[in-house]
Short mmCIF file of C-alpha atoms in Angstrom, two decimals:
data_model
loop_
_atom_site.label_atom_id
_atom_site.label_comp_id
_atom_site.label_asym_id
_atom_site.label_seq_id
_atom_site.Cartn_x
_atom_site.Cartn_y
_atom_site.Cartn_z
CA MET A 1319 66.00 64.59 65.99
CA GLY A 1320 64.08 67.86 65.81
CA PRO A 1321 65.41 71.25 66.96
CA GLN A 1322 63.06 71.29 69.94
CA ASP A 1323 64.74 68.22 71.39
CA TYR A 1324 67.90 70.27 71.92
CA ASP A 1325 65.88 72.93 73.74
CA TYR A 1326 64.89 70.50 76.47
CA SER A 1327 67.85 68.10 76.24
CA PRO A 1328 70.63 70.52 75.34
CA TRP A 1329 73.37 68.05 76.30
CA LEU A 1330 72.55 66.26 73.02
CA TYR A 1331 73.37 69.30 70.90
CA ALA A 1332 77.16 68.90 70.85
CA ALA A 1333 77.09 65.33 69.56
CA GLU A 1334 73.96 65.25 67.39
CA ALA A 1335 73.17 68.69 65.92
CA ASP A 1336 73.45 68.95 62.12
CA ASP A 1337 74.99 71.83 60.20
CA ASP A 1338 71.69 73.71 59.86
CA ALA A 1339 71.01 73.52 63.59
CA ARG A 1340 74.51 74.72 64.38
CA ALA A 1341 74.29 77.63 61.95
CA ARG A 1342 70.93 78.66 63.44
CA GLN A 1343 72.33 78.45 66.96
CA LEU A 1344 75.40 80.55 66.16
CA ALA A 1345 73.24 83.22 64.54
CA TYR A 1346 71.03 83.29 67.64
CA GLN A 1347 74.05 83.63 69.90
CA ARG A 1348 75.30 86.57 67.86
CA ASP A 1349 71.89 88.25 68.26
CA LEU A 1350 72.04 87.70 72.04
CA GLY A 1351 75.40 89.45 72.32
CA GLY A 1352 77.60 89.00 75.36
CA GLU A 1353 80.55 86.60 75.47
CA ILE A 1354 79.54 83.04 74.60
CA GLY A 1355 82.26 80.42 74.43
CA ALA A 1356 82.85 77.61 71.97
CA GLY A 1357 80.42 74.70 71.91
CA CYS A 1358 77.69 76.51 73.86
CA PHE A 1359 73.95 76.12 73.33
CA VAL A 1360 71.27 78.64 74.34
CA SER A 1361 67.66 77.64 73.69
CA GLU A 1362 65.57 80.13 71.76
CA HIS A 1363 62.78 79.19 74.18
CA ALA A 1364 64.71 80.53 77.16
CA SER A 1365 64.13 84.09 78.35
CA VAL A 1366 67.63 85.60 78.31
CA ARG A 1367 67.51 89.25 79.39
CA ASN A 1368 70.93 89.75 80.93
CA ASP A 1369 72.71 93.07 81.33
CA GLU A 1370 75.91 91.03 81.13
CA LEU A 1371 76.21 87.48 79.83
CA ARG A 1372 79.39 85.39 79.77
CA LEU A 1373 79.13 81.67 79.13
CA GLY A 1374 82.24 79.52 79.29
CA ASP A 1375 82.98 76.87 76.69
CA ARG A 1376 80.51 73.97 76.35
CA SER A 1377 77.91 75.56 78.62
CA TYR A 1378 74.19 75.48 77.84
CA VAL A 1379 70.90 77.13 78.72
CA ALA A 1380 67.76 75.01 78.25
CA ALA A 1381 64.22 75.99 77.32
CA GLY A 1382 62.13 77.74 79.93
CA ALA A 1383 65.14 79.16 81.78
CA TYR A 1384 64.76 82.76 82.92
CA LEU A 1385 68.00 84.77 83.13
CA THR A 1386 68.40 88.41 84.15
CA GLY A 1387 71.11 90.60 85.66
CA ARG A 1388 74.81 89.71 85.34
CA LEU A 1389 75.63 86.07 84.74
CA ARG A 1390 79.20 84.79 84.33
CA THR A 1391 79.96 81.09 84.08
CA GLY A 1392 83.05 78.99 83.69
CA ARG A 1393 83.32 76.05 81.31
CA ASP A 1394 80.94 73.07 81.14
CA CYS A 1395 78.06 74.66 83.05
CA SER A 1396 74.43 73.60 82.63
CA ILE A 1397 71.29 75.63 83.25
CA ASN A 1398 68.51 73.12 82.76
CA PRO A 1399 64.80 73.63 81.91
CA TYR A 1400 62.84 76.19 83.90
CA THR A 1401 65.79 77.28 86.00
CA VAL A 1402 65.73 80.90 87.21
CA VAL A 1403 69.04 82.76 87.53
CA ARG A 1404 68.65 86.43 88.45
CA GLY A 1405 70.91 89.17 89.78
CA ASN A 1406 74.71 89.16 89.97
CA VAL A 1407 75.60 85.47 89.72
CA THR A 1408 79.02 83.90 89.10
CA LEU A 1409 79.41 80.19 88.42
CA GLY A 1410 82.77 78.42 88.37
CA ASN A 1411 83.75 75.53 86.11
CA ALA A 1412 81.57 72.42 85.78
CA VAL A 1413 78.54 73.73 87.68
CA ARG A 1414 75.51 71.58 86.84
CA ILE A 1415 72.08 72.94 87.77
CA GLY A 1416 68.95 70.79 87.81
CA ALA A 1417 65.55 71.80 86.45
CA HIS A 1418 63.24 74.21 88.29
CA THR A 1419 66.01 75.60 90.48
CA SER A 1420 66.01 79.29 91.48
CA ILE A 1421 69.23 81.25 92.07
CA LEU A 1422 68.10 84.66 93.26
CA ALA A 1423 70.87 87.20 93.79
CA PHE A 1424 68.66 90.07 94.96
CA ASN A 1425 66.04 90.72 97.61
CA HIS A 1426 63.29 93.14 98.52
CA THR A 1427 63.71 95.33 101.57
CA MET A 1428 60.81 95.56 103.98
CA ASP A 1429 62.05 98.14 106.47
CA ASP A 1430 59.03 100.42 106.20
CA PRO A 1431 55.84 98.62 107.29
CA ASP A 1432 53.71 101.42 105.80
CA VAL A 1433 55.07 100.93 102.27
CA GLU A 1434 54.07 97.95 100.16
CA VAL A 1435 56.99 95.57 99.81
CA PHE A 1436 57.10 95.73 96.02
CA ARG A 1437 57.59 99.51 96.23
CA GLN A 1438 60.57 99.28 98.56
CA PRO A 1439 64.18 99.24 97.27
CA LEU A 1440 65.96 96.10 96.16
CA THR A 1441 69.28 94.96 97.62
CA SER A 1442 71.85 92.70 95.97
CA LYS A 1443 74.93 91.04 97.42
CA GLY A 1444 75.45 88.51 94.63
CA ILE A 1445 75.82 84.74 94.59
CA THR A 1446 79.05 82.90 93.82
CA VAL A 1447 79.24 79.19 93.08
CA GLY A 1448 82.64 77.47 92.99
CA ASP A 1449 84.01 74.76 90.68
CA ASP A 1450 82.66 71.21 90.27
CA VAL A 1451 79.31 71.84 91.99
CA TRP A 1452 76.13 69.82 91.46
CA ILE A 1453 72.93 71.71 92.23
CA GLY A 1454 69.90 69.43 92.19
CA SER A 1455 66.38 70.16 90.96
CA HIS A 1456 64.03 72.51 92.83
CA VAL A 1457 66.86 74.06 94.83
CA VAL A 1458 66.56 77.68 95.97
CA ILE A 1459 69.71 79.72 96.62
CA LEU A 1460 69.20 83.12 98.23
CA ASP A 1461 71.16 86.35 97.80
CA GLY A 1462 74.57 86.63 99.43
CA VAL A 1463 75.30 82.89 99.49
CA GLN A 1464 78.70 81.54 98.43
CA VAL A 1465 78.82 77.88 97.44
CA GLY A 1466 82.19 76.19 97.87
CA ASP A 1467 84.05 74.08 95.33
CA ARG A 1468 83.20 70.38 94.94
CA SER A 1469 79.98 70.66 96.92
CA VAL A 1470 76.55 69.12 96.24
CA LEU A 1471 73.18 70.80 96.89
CA ALA A 1472 70.54 68.09 97.22
CA ALA A 1473 67.22 68.37 95.38
CA GLY A 1474 64.78 70.68 97.13
CA ALA A 1475 67.39 72.34 99.35
CA ILE A 1476 66.68 75.91 100.50
CA VAL A 1477 70.14 77.45 100.76
CA THR A 1478 70.27 80.53 102.96
CA LYS A 1479 73.89 80.35 104.19
CA ASP A 1480 77.29 79.68 102.68
CA VAL A 1481 78.01 76.09 101.66
CA PRO A 1482 81.44 74.78 102.72
CA ALA A 1483 83.71 73.35 100.05
CA GLY A 1484 83.30 69.60 99.68
CA ALA A 1485 80.00 69.43 101.61
CA VAL A 1486 76.72 67.76 100.67
CA VAL A 1487 73.85 69.92 101.94
CA GLY A 1488 70.09 69.47 101.93
CA GLY A 1489 66.87 70.40 103.71
CA ASN A 1490 65.07 73.63 104.63
CA PRO A 1491 67.11 75.48 105.63
CA ALA A 1492 69.99 73.54 104.10
CA ARG A 1493 72.50 71.95 106.44
CA VAL A 1494 75.53 69.71 105.97
CA LEU A 1495 74.45 66.09 105.54
CA ARG A 1496 77.85 64.55 104.84
CA TRP A 1497 81.15 65.32 103.13
CA ARG A 1498 81.76 64.60 99.48
CA VAL A 1499 85.42 65.51 100.13
CA PRO A 1500 86.24 64.28 103.66
CA ALA A 1501 89.62 66.06 103.69
CA LEU A 1502 87.78 69.40 103.66
CA ARG A 1503 85.71 68.61 106.74
CA PRO A 1504 86.37 71.20 109.45
CA PRO A 1505 87.82 69.82 112.67
CA GLU A 1506 85.46 68.48 115.27
CA PRO A 1507 85.71 69.58 118.90
CA GLY A 1508 88.47 67.61 120.52
CA ASP A 1509 90.60 67.23 117.41
CA ASP A 1510 94.20 67.58 118.55
CA LEU A 1511 95.90 70.30 116.52
CA ALA A 1512 99.34 69.67 118.02
CA THR A 1513 99.15 66.02 117.03
CA ALA A 1514 98.07 66.92 113.49
CA VAL A 1515 100.98 69.34 113.20
CA ALA A 1516 103.49 66.81 114.51
CA THR A 1517 102.17 64.14 112.14
CA PHE A 1518 102.49 66.48 109.19
CA ALA A 1519 106.01 67.54 110.13
CA GLY A 1520 107.14 63.95 110.51
CA ARG A 1521 105.73 63.05 107.12
CA ALA A 1522 107.33 66.09 105.49
CA ARG A 1523 110.75 65.25 106.96
CA GLU A 1524 110.51 61.63 105.83
CA GLN A 1525 109.69 62.77 102.29
CA ALA A 1526 112.02 65.78 102.07
CA ALA A 1527 114.72 63.92 100.16
CA ASP A 1528 112.17 62.71 97.61
CA VAL A 1529 110.72 66.21 97.21
CA LEU A 1530 114.17 67.59 96.42
CA ALA A 1531 115.22 64.70 94.19
CA ARG A 1532 112.03 65.10 92.14
CA CYS A 1533 113.15 68.59 91.10
CA TRP A 1534 116.85 67.86 90.54
CA ASP A 1535 118.04 68.02 86.92
CA ALA A 1536 121.06 65.74 87.05
CA ASP A 1537 122.11 66.52 83.49
CA ARG A 1538 122.43 70.23 84.23
CA GLY A 1539 123.36 69.88 87.87
CA LEU A 1540 120.63 72.36 88.86
CA PHE A 1541 117.27 72.38 90.59
CA THR A 1542 114.05 73.17 88.76
CA ASP A 1543 110.89 74.43 90.45
CA LYS A 1544 108.88 71.53 89.01
CA PRO A 1545 109.94 68.50 86.98
CA GLU A 1546 110.38 69.38 83.30
CA ASP A 1547 110.70 73.11 84.11
CA PRO A 1548 113.89 74.94 83.18
CA PRO A 1549 116.29 75.65 86.07
CA THR A 1550 115.94 79.03 87.78
CA VAL A 1551 118.00 80.90 90.32
CA ARG A 1552 115.15 80.84 92.80
CA ALA A 1553 114.78 77.06 92.55
CA GLN A 1554 118.35 76.60 93.85
CA CYS A 1555 117.54 78.85 96.80
CA ASP A 1556 114.19 77.21 97.56
CA ALA A 1557 115.92 73.82 97.62
CA ILE A 1558 118.45 75.12 100.15
CA GLU A 1559 115.67 76.56 102.34
CA ILE A 1560 113.61 73.34 102.24
CA ALA A 1561 116.62 71.19 103.12
CA ASP A 1562 117.52 73.51 105.98
CA LEU A 1563 113.95 73.41 107.34
CA LEU A 1564 113.33 69.68 107.12
CA LEU A 1565 116.79 68.09 107.12
CA GLY A 1566 118.92 70.62 108.97
CA ARG A 1567 121.53 70.63 106.22
CA ALA A 1568 122.18 71.62 102.63
CA PRO A 1569 120.57 69.55 99.83
CA ASP A 1570 122.41 66.27 99.32
CA GLN A 1571 122.75 66.76 95.57
CA LEU A 1572 125.93 68.86 95.96
CA PRO A 1573 128.36 69.64 98.79
CA ALA A 1574 127.31 72.74 100.72
CA ALA A 1575 130.54 74.59 99.89
CA GLU A 1576 130.03 73.94 96.18
CA GLN A 1577 126.48 75.25 96.35
CA ALA A 1578 127.65 78.40 98.11
CA ASP A 1579 130.45 78.98 95.60
CA ARG A 1580 127.99 78.64 92.75
CA LEU A 1581 125.55 81.17 94.23
CA ARG A 1582 128.39 83.59 94.92
CA GLY A 1583 129.62 83.20 91.37
CA TRP A 1584 126.28 84.28 89.95
CA GLN A 1585 126.52 87.75 91.50
CA ASP A 1586 127.22 90.41 88.89
CA PRO A 1587 130.25 92.40 90.16
CA ARG A 1588 129.11 95.59 88.43
CA THR A 1589 125.67 95.88 90.09
CA GLY A 1590 125.95 93.37 92.90
CA LEU A 1591 122.74 91.72 91.65
CA VAL A 1592 122.04 88.14 90.63
CA PRO A 1593 120.20 88.09 87.29
CA GLU A 1594 117.97 85.27 86.15
CA PHE A 1595 119.73 82.81 83.88
CA GLY A 1596 120.13 84.43 80.48
CA ARG A 1597 119.22 87.94 81.69
CA THR A 1598 121.28 91.11 82.03
CA PRO A 1599 121.29 92.60 85.55
CA GLU A 1600 119.75 96.02 86.05
CA SER A 1601 119.28 98.32 89.00
CA VAL A 1602 117.51 96.81 91.99
CA LEU A 1603 115.36 99.91 92.00
CA PHE A 1604 113.72 98.81 88.76
CA ASP A 1605 114.40 95.11 88.05
CA GLU A 1606 111.86 92.73 89.63
CA HIS A 1607 113.87 89.53 89.07
CA GLY A 1608 117.14 90.96 90.34
CA GLY A 1609 115.27 92.46 93.25
CA TYR A 1610 113.87 89.16 94.51
CA HIS A 1611 117.20 87.42 94.08
CA VAL A 1612 118.62 89.89 96.58
CA LEU A 1613 116.34 88.09 99.05
CA SER A 1614 116.49 84.49 97.90
CA VAL A 1615 120.19 84.23 97.05
CA GLY A 1616 121.26 86.36 99.99
CA TYR A 1617 119.40 84.22 102.52
CA ALA A 1618 120.38 80.95 100.84
CA LEU A 1619 124.02 81.99 101.22
CA ASP A 1620 123.34 82.92 104.83
CA LEU A 1621 121.94 79.42 105.48
CA LEU A 1622 125.07 77.94 103.94
CA GLY A 1623 127.29 80.02 106.24
CA SER A 1624 128.36 82.35 103.45
CA GLU A 1625 127.48 85.75 101.98
CA PHE A 1626 127.58 87.78 98.77
CA PRO A 1627 131.19 88.39 97.74
CA GLU A 1628 130.35 91.93 96.65
CA PRO A 1629 128.06 94.61 98.06
CA VAL A 1630 124.81 95.31 96.25
CA ARG A 1631 126.33 98.22 94.36
CA ALA A 1632 123.06 99.24 92.74
CA VAL A 1633 121.93 100.29 96.22
CA ALA A 1634 125.27 101.21 97.80
CA GLU A 1635 125.32 104.35 95.69
CA ALA A 1636 121.66 105.26 96.33
CA THR A 1637 121.21 108.58 98.10
CA ALA A 1638 118.27 109.57 100.28
CA ALA A 1639 116.88 111.57 97.36
CA ILE A 1640 117.04 108.54 95.04
CA VAL A 1641 115.24 106.38 97.62
CA VAL A 1642 112.47 108.94 98.11
CA ASP A 1643 112.09 109.36 94.37
CA GLY A 1644 111.84 105.58 93.97
CA LEU A 1645 109.24 105.32 96.73
CA GLU A 1646 107.15 108.07 95.17
CA ARG A 1647 107.25 106.32 91.80
CA GLN A 1648 105.77 103.08 93.10
CA PRO A 1649 102.13 102.18 92.23
CA TRP A 1650 100.88 102.24 95.81
CA ARG A 1651 97.28 103.06 94.85
CA THR A 1652 96.88 100.48 92.09
CA HIS A 1653 99.46 97.71 92.65
CA ALA A 1654 100.52 97.89 96.28
CA TRP A 1655 102.08 94.41 96.10
CA HIS A 1656 104.55 95.54 93.42
CA ALA A 1657 105.37 98.64 95.47
CA GLY A 1658 105.90 96.50 98.57
CA ALA A 1659 108.12 94.10 96.64
CA TRP A 1660 110.29 97.03 95.55
CA VAL A 1661 110.66 98.13 99.17
CA ASP A 1662 111.45 94.55 100.23
CA ALA A 1663 114.28 94.28 97.71
CA LEU A 1664 115.66 97.70 98.59
CA GLY A 1665 115.51 97.06 102.34
CA THR A 1666 117.20 93.68 102.00
CA ALA A 1667 119.95 95.09 99.81
CA LEU A 1668 120.58 97.74 102.47
CA HIS A 1669 120.71 94.95 105.05
CA TRP A 1670 123.38 92.95 103.18
CA ASN A 1671 125.41 96.11 102.57
CA ALA A 1672 125.22 97.04 106.25
CA ARG A 1673 126.72 93.64 107.10
CA LYS A 1674 129.70 94.67 105.01
CA GLY A 1675 129.95 97.98 106.88
CA ILE A 1676 128.43 100.05 104.05
CA ALA A 1677 126.02 102.65 105.41
CA GLY A 1678 122.88 103.43 103.45
CA PRO A 1679 119.72 105.51 103.71
CA GLN A 1680 117.83 103.08 105.95
CA GLU A 1681 116.50 105.96 108.03
CA THR A 1682 115.10 107.60 104.92
CA LEU A 1683 113.31 104.42 103.89
CA VAL A 1684 111.81 103.76 107.33
CA GLY A 1685 110.96 107.43 107.85
CA TRP A 1686 109.03 107.58 104.60
CA LEU A 1687 107.10 104.44 105.50
CA LEU A 1688 106.32 105.75 108.98
CA MET A 1689 105.05 109.04 107.65
CA ARG A 1690 103.00 107.52 104.82
CA ALA A 1691 101.30 104.68 106.69
CA ASP A 1692 97.52 105.08 106.63
CA SER A 1693 96.24 105.42 110.19
CA ARG A 1694 92.96 103.77 109.14
CA THR A 1695 94.53 100.55 107.82
CA GLY A 1696 98.10 100.64 109.18
CA MET A 1697 99.28 99.99 105.64
CA TRP A 1698 100.36 101.69 102.44
CA GLY A 1699 98.06 101.93 99.45
CA GLU A 1700 94.32 101.54 99.01
CA PRO A 1701 91.79 98.73 98.45
CA ALA A 1702 90.86 97.99 94.84
CA PRO A 1703 87.37 97.26 93.50
CA ALA A 1704 88.52 94.10 91.69
CA ASP A 1705 90.24 92.31 94.57
CA GLY A 1706 89.29 94.14 97.74
CA LEU A 1707 92.10 94.29 100.29
CA LEU A 1708 94.36 91.78 98.52
CA GLN A 1709 96.90 94.22 97.07
CA LEU A 1710 96.90 96.31 100.23
CA VAL A 1711 97.61 93.39 102.60
CA ASN A 1712 100.05 91.62 100.30
CA GLY A 1713 101.94 94.87 99.71
CA PHE A 1714 102.15 95.45 103.45
CA TYR A 1715 103.71 92.05 103.98
CA ARG A 1716 106.43 92.63 101.40
CA ALA A 1717 107.22 96.18 102.52
CA SER A 1718 107.24 95.36 106.24
CA ARG A 1719 109.21 92.11 105.76
CA GLY A 1720 112.16 93.92 104.20
CA THR A 1721 112.15 96.77 106.71
CA PHE A 1722 110.36 96.58 110.07
CA ALA A 1723 110.52 92.79 110.41
CA GLN A 1724 114.02 92.37 109.00
CA TRP A 1725 115.41 95.17 111.16
CA GLY A 1726 113.42 94.41 114.33
CA LEU A 1727 111.38 97.63 114.34
CA PRO A 1728 107.74 98.05 115.46
CA VAL A 1729 105.19 98.85 112.76
CA PRO A 1730 103.44 102.20 113.18
CA TYR A 1731 99.79 101.11 113.64
CA PRO A 1732 99.76 97.45 114.79
CA GLU A 1733 96.12 97.37 115.87
CA ARG A 1734 94.93 98.78 112.54
CA VAL A 1735 97.06 96.19 110.75
CA VAL A 1736 95.27 93.45 112.69
CA ASP A 1737 91.88 94.96 111.84
CA THR A 1738 92.74 95.12 108.14
CA VAL A 1739 94.18 91.61 107.97
CA LEU A 1740 91.23 90.04 109.79
CA ARG A 1741 88.80 91.84 107.51
CA HIS A 1742 90.73 90.67 104.44
CA ALA A 1743 90.82 87.06 105.69
CA ARG A 1744 87.01 86.96 105.52
CA ASP A 1745 87.17 87.30 101.73
CA ALA A 1746 86.15 83.85 100.51
CA ARG A 1747 87.63 84.51 97.08
CA PHE A 1748 91.08 83.99 98.56
CA PHE A 1749 90.68 82.07 101.82
CA ARG A 1750 88.34 79.18 101.24
CA PRO A 1751 90.51 76.06 101.53
CA GLU A 1752 90.29 75.31 97.82
CA ARG A 1753 91.00 78.95 96.82
CA GLN A 1754 94.13 79.49 98.90
CA ASN A 1755 97.60 80.06 97.55
CA ALA A 1756 100.90 80.35 99.36
CA CYS A 1757 101.32 84.06 98.74
CA ASN A 1758 97.91 85.11 100.02
CA VAL A 1759 98.08 82.97 103.18
CA LEU A 1760 101.68 83.94 103.96
CA ASP A 1761 100.80 87.60 103.52
CA VAL A 1762 98.15 87.22 106.24
CA ALA A 1763 100.17 85.00 108.58
CA HIS A 1764 103.27 87.20 108.71
CA PRO A 1765 101.56 90.53 109.57
CA LEU A 1766 99.58 88.82 112.33
CA TRP A 1767 102.77 87.26 113.68
CA LEU A 1768 104.59 90.60 113.41
CA THR A 1769 101.89 92.39 115.45
CA ARG A 1770 101.18 89.59 117.92
CA ALA A 1771 102.84 91.40 120.83
CA SER A 1772 100.02 93.96 120.81
CA GLY A 1773 97.62 91.29 122.11
CA TYR A 1774 94.90 93.01 120.12
CA ARG A 1775 91.99 90.73 119.11
CA ALA A 1776 94.18 87.83 120.18
CA ALA A 1777 91.36 85.26 120.35
CA GLU A 1778 90.30 86.06 116.79
CA VAL A 1779 93.88 85.92 115.56
CA THR A 1780 94.37 82.51 117.18
CA ALA A 1781 91.10 81.20 115.74
CA LEU A 1782 92.00 82.37 112.24
CA ALA A 1783 95.53 80.95 112.50
CA THR A 1784 94.12 77.63 113.65
CA THR A 1785 91.68 77.46 110.73
CA LEU A 1786 94.28 78.41 108.14
CA LEU A 1787 96.78 75.99 109.66
CA ARG A 1788 94.36 73.07 109.45
CA ASP A 1789 93.63 74.02 105.84
CA ALA A 1790 97.32 74.23 104.99
CA LEU A 1791 98.08 70.77 106.33
CA THR A 1792 95.65 69.28 103.78
CA HIS A 1793 97.45 70.83 100.80
CA TRP A 1794 100.55 68.59 100.98
CA THR A 1795 101.01 66.00 98.23
CA ASP A 1796 102.96 62.92 99.34
CA GLY A 1797 106.38 62.62 97.74
CA ALA A 1798 106.06 65.98 95.97
CA GLY A 1799 105.39 68.72 98.54
CA PHE A 1800 103.16 71.73 98.06
CA GLY A 1801 101.87 73.41 94.95
CA PHE A 1802 101.76 77.20 95.05
CA GLN A 1803 97.96 76.97 94.71
CA ALA A 1804 95.91 74.59 96.84
CA PRO A 1805 95.05 71.42 94.88
CA ARG A 1806 91.52 71.29 93.45
CA SER A 1807 89.75 68.51 91.59
CA THR A 1808 88.83 70.75 88.67
CA THR A 1809 92.24 72.41 88.28
CA ARG A 1810 94.58 69.43 88.21
CA GLY A 1811 95.96 70.68 84.91
CA ASP A 1812 96.69 74.13 86.35
CA ARG A 1813 100.45 74.55 86.74
CA ALA A 1814 99.98 76.54 89.93
CA THR A 1815 98.55 73.46 91.69
CA VAL A 1816 101.44 71.18 90.68
CA PRO A 1817 103.81 70.68 93.65
CA GLY A 1818 107.13 72.48 93.32
CA LEU A 1819 109.97 73.93 95.34
CA GLN A 1820 108.58 77.48 95.54
CA GLY A 1821 105.20 76.32 96.85
CA THR A 1822 106.83 73.90 99.27
CA GLU A 1823 109.21 76.49 100.73
CA MET A 1824 106.47 79.09 101.16
CA TRP A 1825 103.86 76.76 102.69
CA LEU A 1826 106.40 75.27 105.10
CA ALA A 1827 107.33 78.74 106.31
CA LEU A 1828 103.79 80.02 106.69
CA ILE A 1829 102.76 76.81 108.48
CA HIS A 1830 105.35 77.67 111.13
CA LEU A 1831 104.00 81.22 111.51
CA LEU A 1832 100.43 79.93 111.83
CA ALA A 1833 101.48 77.19 114.25
CA ASP A 1834 103.23 79.78 116.41
CA LEU A 1835 100.11 81.97 116.45
CA ALA A 1836 98.01 78.91 117.29
CA GLY A 1837 100.38 77.89 120.09
CA VAL A 1838 101.56 74.58 118.63
CA ALA A 1839 104.84 75.55 116.92
CA PRO A 1840 106.99 73.26 119.12
CA SER A 1841 105.20 70.28 117.57
CA LEU A 1842 106.61 71.20 114.15
CA GLY A 1843 110.24 70.85 115.13
CA TYR A 1844 111.48 73.41 112.60
CA ARG A 1845 111.76 77.19 112.40
CA PRO A 1846 112.48 79.18 109.21
CA ARG A 1847 115.88 80.85 109.10
CA GLY A 1848 115.81 82.21 105.56
CA VAL A 1849 113.69 84.67 103.58
CA HIS A 1850 110.59 83.97 105.67
CA ARG A 1851 112.30 83.86 109.04
CA PRO A 1852 110.15 85.26 111.86
CA GLU A 1853 112.98 86.88 113.83
CA PRO A 1854 114.87 90.02 112.77
CA ALA A 1855 117.92 89.34 110.63
CA ALA A 1856 119.75 92.53 111.54
#
């Protein structure tokens, strides 16, 4: 086979190229620059003029292709002969593009009728294509389009609008023809949400014992988050929360009193913290693991009718000055989630201490948050170029959960919170059904539930909650529960998509919040009473 055969049939290169052809190809890739993964092929007869080029492993570019701008692909992507890819384009894993297709992530403006179009400025929104997408030949995708995971674009389609995950689209302009993944089909008018919720809840209750048994390590007498994982402190707490939600009792693996005694015994008497197995406890003001265990162990004990035997001493001795200094040290501008998590742990420690009659600087904590809330967003911190409003919204959830929500206090700017959350929920990077994870959806559901009394943009809040709720119901795996990340066909090996106790506990809780916002919570038949409880704990 001659070298030119690989240019037009590049899928043959991996299996049939000889040593000379491979050496020539690697030298050419080095001359191109960029980041080109293992097993890639780029035809020397393609016009590759990218400002940025990143090709994932086993991807190829055939002869006649014309590439400009910024192109980033995942693994196993194909750009076949005479395909045009221009502008800021991102392809996921396993995106296969037929010949003579044009992906055009820029456009001419034509605002001034007295100036020739080619002299007017260009605009660019970018094009994003998800995982496991088949794009047929002679397809045209215009700037600003986002193509969902597991979709198919039929030959000749002119794609001017976003393509839903799992859809097969075709025509000019492209429209949905059918569903490659029926489970991702949006609900039709008349679909009964309350019935869907009740059906899910019944199935979850029937399978709850199996979900827990799957993660029980009988040899160690401890729960693991996922089978084959090592036991963790949080896994014991998640099991208790799941059993309380779905069964109305403690997990059957051990008597409730024994489970409570074990959790109590893990508290370090010196600091009042619960370290991870094999770790040394540190101050809650600085230790992330110990900080979250203040939440998870404290509320698990509460569900079991018990409490920490000792106060959280790391916080009992904190003065107002120490709290303010800790707040000022947090990375609000760059990592608002981490800052919010710190506040959550601190606020919850103050809550448990108050139950023991130990006063703390709660007023200092709340006062600082009230004074520092941004009147434009209602939150603390700033958006980031890399992930938009994600850190800001997720940090707000954690900070408000451990303070305003836990103590039954109104947040300072509820309407701005709603505005910010609704704007964030339009970010397809995080809220397409196949891109969702428990943290990101929970961190939208809880702020909207917390501010629901304002009545602000209520119809939009209900519509969003309904959409996210329907999505969430599809993420359950029979006999195993929820993975932290929504299951996707191309990420079955990703640990985050494997069902486990953490994902199950979080999705069950956020499903209740969404169902309440959508007006169908009674159909669930459960209400969280632990870490993610909707009502104040104080």
